[in-house]
Amino acid sequence: MQGLVQAMQTQAHTQAALQAQLEAQDGAVEVGWDEFVRLFRAKFVPEHIQDKMEQEFLSLT
């Protein structure tokens, strides 16, 4: 059983190291959800649609 745990830990460390290496190569950065939504909307949702969405939301209250 101890061998299995050690093998799984080794695999996890290897995977974490590989992920870190890939992120460094790709220039990937961690982005919070709020920032993602802001950037996504800025790129893919026209401003007039964003304004309409905001007005619809405000009319719910």
XYZ file of N, CA and C in Angstrom:
183
model
N 0.821 -1.191 0.000
C 0.000 0.000 0.000
C 0.868 1.260 0.000
N 1.941 1.254 0.763
C 2.830 2.412 0.830
C 3.449 2.696 -0.537
N 3.752 1.634 -1.294
C 4.309 1.807 -2.632
C 3.338 2.505 -3.560
N 2.050 2.170 -3.419
C 1.015 2.800 -4.247
C 0.911 4.291 -3.921
N 0.929 4.610 -2.634
C 0.857 6.011 -2.217
C 2.058 6.781 -2.752
N 3.228 6.184 -2.647
C 4.441 6.842 -3.133
C 4.375 7.051 -4.644
N 3.869 6.047 -5.367
C 3.747 6.170 -6.821
C 2.776 7.291 -7.192
N 1.670 7.392 -6.454
C 0.689 8.442 -6.735
C 1.262 9.822 -6.417
N 2.022 9.928 -5.331
C 2.647 11.202 -4.987
C 3.659 11.613 -6.051
N 4.429 10.642 -6.523
C 5.412 10.922 -7.570
C 4.715 11.405 -8.834
N 3.616 10.739 -9.188
C 2.864 11.136 -10.378
C 2.297 12.548 -10.207
N 1.787 12.858 -9.023
C 1.231 14.191 -8.770
C 2.314 15.260 -8.873
N 3.484 14.982 -8.311
C 4.583 15.949 -8.391
C 5.035 16.142 -9.838
N 5.093 15.044 -10.585
C 5.492 15.120 -11.990
C 4.477 15.931 -12.789
N 3.195 15.677 -12.527
C 2.147 16.394 -13.243
C 2.184 17.883 -12.896
N 2.392 18.211 -11.634
C 2.462 19.613 -11.221
C 3.655 20.311 -11.866
N 4.779 19.622 -11.931
C 5.970 20.202 -12.555
C 5.743 20.419 -14.046
N 5.099 19.453 -14.697
C 4.804 19.576 -16.124
C 3.849 20.737 -16.371
N 2.819 20.852 -15.530
C 1.857 21.943 -15.680
C 2.547 23.294 -15.527
N 3.418 23.409 -14.540
C 4.148 24.661 -14.330
C 5.027 24.985 -15.530
N 5.652 23.962 -16.089
C 6.511 24.166 -17.258
C 5.687 24.617 -18.458
N 4.537 23.982 -18.673
C 3.682 24.357 -19.798
C 3.167 25.782 -19.644
N 2.774 26.158 -18.433
C 2.288 27.517 -18.207
C 3.386 28.539 -18.464
N 4.603 28.214 -18.069
C 5.723 29.127 -18.295
C 5.993 29.282 -19.789
N 5.883 28.187 -20.534
C 6.136 28.235 -21.978
C 5.049 29.012 -22.701
N 3.807 28.808 -22.291
C 2.686 29.455 -22.964
C 2.469 30.887 -22.511
N 3.138 31.281 -21.457
C 2.903 32.606 -20.909
C 1.547 32.702 -20.232
N 1.003 31.559 -19.822
C -0.305 31.530 -19.180
C -0.241 32.228 -17.827
N -1.305 32.910 -17.516
C -1.413 33.561 -16.215
C -2.749 33.189 -15.590
N -2.775 33.183 -14.280
C -4.007 32.875 -13.579
C -4.872 34.126 -13.556
N -6.147 33.965 -13.904
C -7.072 35.090 -13.961
C -8.288 34.737 -13.118
N -8.703 35.666 -12.273
C -9.904 35.454 -11.472
C -11.154 35.516 -12.343
N -12.267 34.996 -11.813
C -13.509 34.921 -12.577
C -13.992 36.310 -13.005
N -13.980 37.267 -12.087
C -14.458 38.615 -12.423
C -13.649 39.226 -13.560
N -12.349 39.058 -13.488
C -11.475 39.590 -14.544
C -11.727 38.868 -15.865
N -11.938 37.540 -15.811
C -12.236 36.776 -17.022
C -13.509 37.290 -17.680
N -14.555 37.463 -16.878
C -15.835 37.933 -17.424
C -15.665 39.308 -18.057
N -14.951 40.206 -17.372
C -14.731 41.555 -17.909
C -14.005 41.501 -19.247
N -12.932 40.711 -19.305
C -12.157 40.599 -20.546
C -12.962 39.927 -21.655
N -13.716 38.891 -21.303
C -14.533 38.178 -22.287
C -15.572 39.111 -22.892
N -16.271 39.815 -22.024
C -17.308 40.731 -22.523
C -16.711 41.842 -23.372
N -15.576 42.363 -22.951
C -14.939 43.438 -23.716
C -14.579 42.973 -25.118
N -14.200 41.717 -25.252
C -13.766 41.216 -26.553
C -14.922 40.695 -27.400
N -15.928 40.046 -26.777
C -16.926 39.316 -27.549
C -18.351 39.852 -27.455
N -18.627 40.771 -26.539
C -19.990 41.287 -26.396
C -19.961 42.786 -26.675
N -20.652 43.221 -27.734
C -20.648 44.649 -28.069
C -21.151 45.497 -26.890
N -20.649 46.717 -26.817
C -20.976 47.588 -25.687
C -22.475 47.847 -25.576
N -23.160 48.013 -26.715
C -24.598 48.285 -26.640
C -25.367 47.088 -26.071
N -24.875 45.886 -26.307
C -25.496 44.690 -25.728
C -25.214 44.640 -24.227
N -24.008 44.998 -23.833
C -23.684 45.051 -22.405
C -24.586 46.064 -21.695
N -24.790 47.211 -22.327
C -25.675 48.227 -21.749
C -27.095 47.687 -21.608
N -27.560 46.983 -22.628
C -28.905 46.404 -22.591
C -29.004 45.374 -21.469
N -27.982 44.529 -21.331
C -27.969 43.529 -20.260
C -28.021 44.208 -18.892
N -27.278 45.293 -18.738
C -27.260 46.023 -17.468
C -28.639 46.604 -17.162
N -29.276 47.206 -18.171
C -30.605 47.787 -17.968
C -31.632 46.712 -17.617
N -31.558 45.565 -18.281
C -32.469 44.464 -17.965
C -32.267 43.997 -16.529
N -31.012 43.903 -16.120
C -30.718 43.483 -14.753
C -31.258 44.497 -13.748
N -31.011 45.774 -14.008
C -31.461 46.811 -13.082
C -32.981 46.881 -12.995
N -33.664 46.512 -14.065
C -35.131 46.549 -14.041
C -35.720 45.396 -13.222
N -34.903 44.415 -12.870
C -35.378 43.290 -12.061
C -35.554 43.676 -10.596
N -34.901 44.741 -10.186
C -34.946 45.105 -8.762
C -36.060 46.062 -8.431
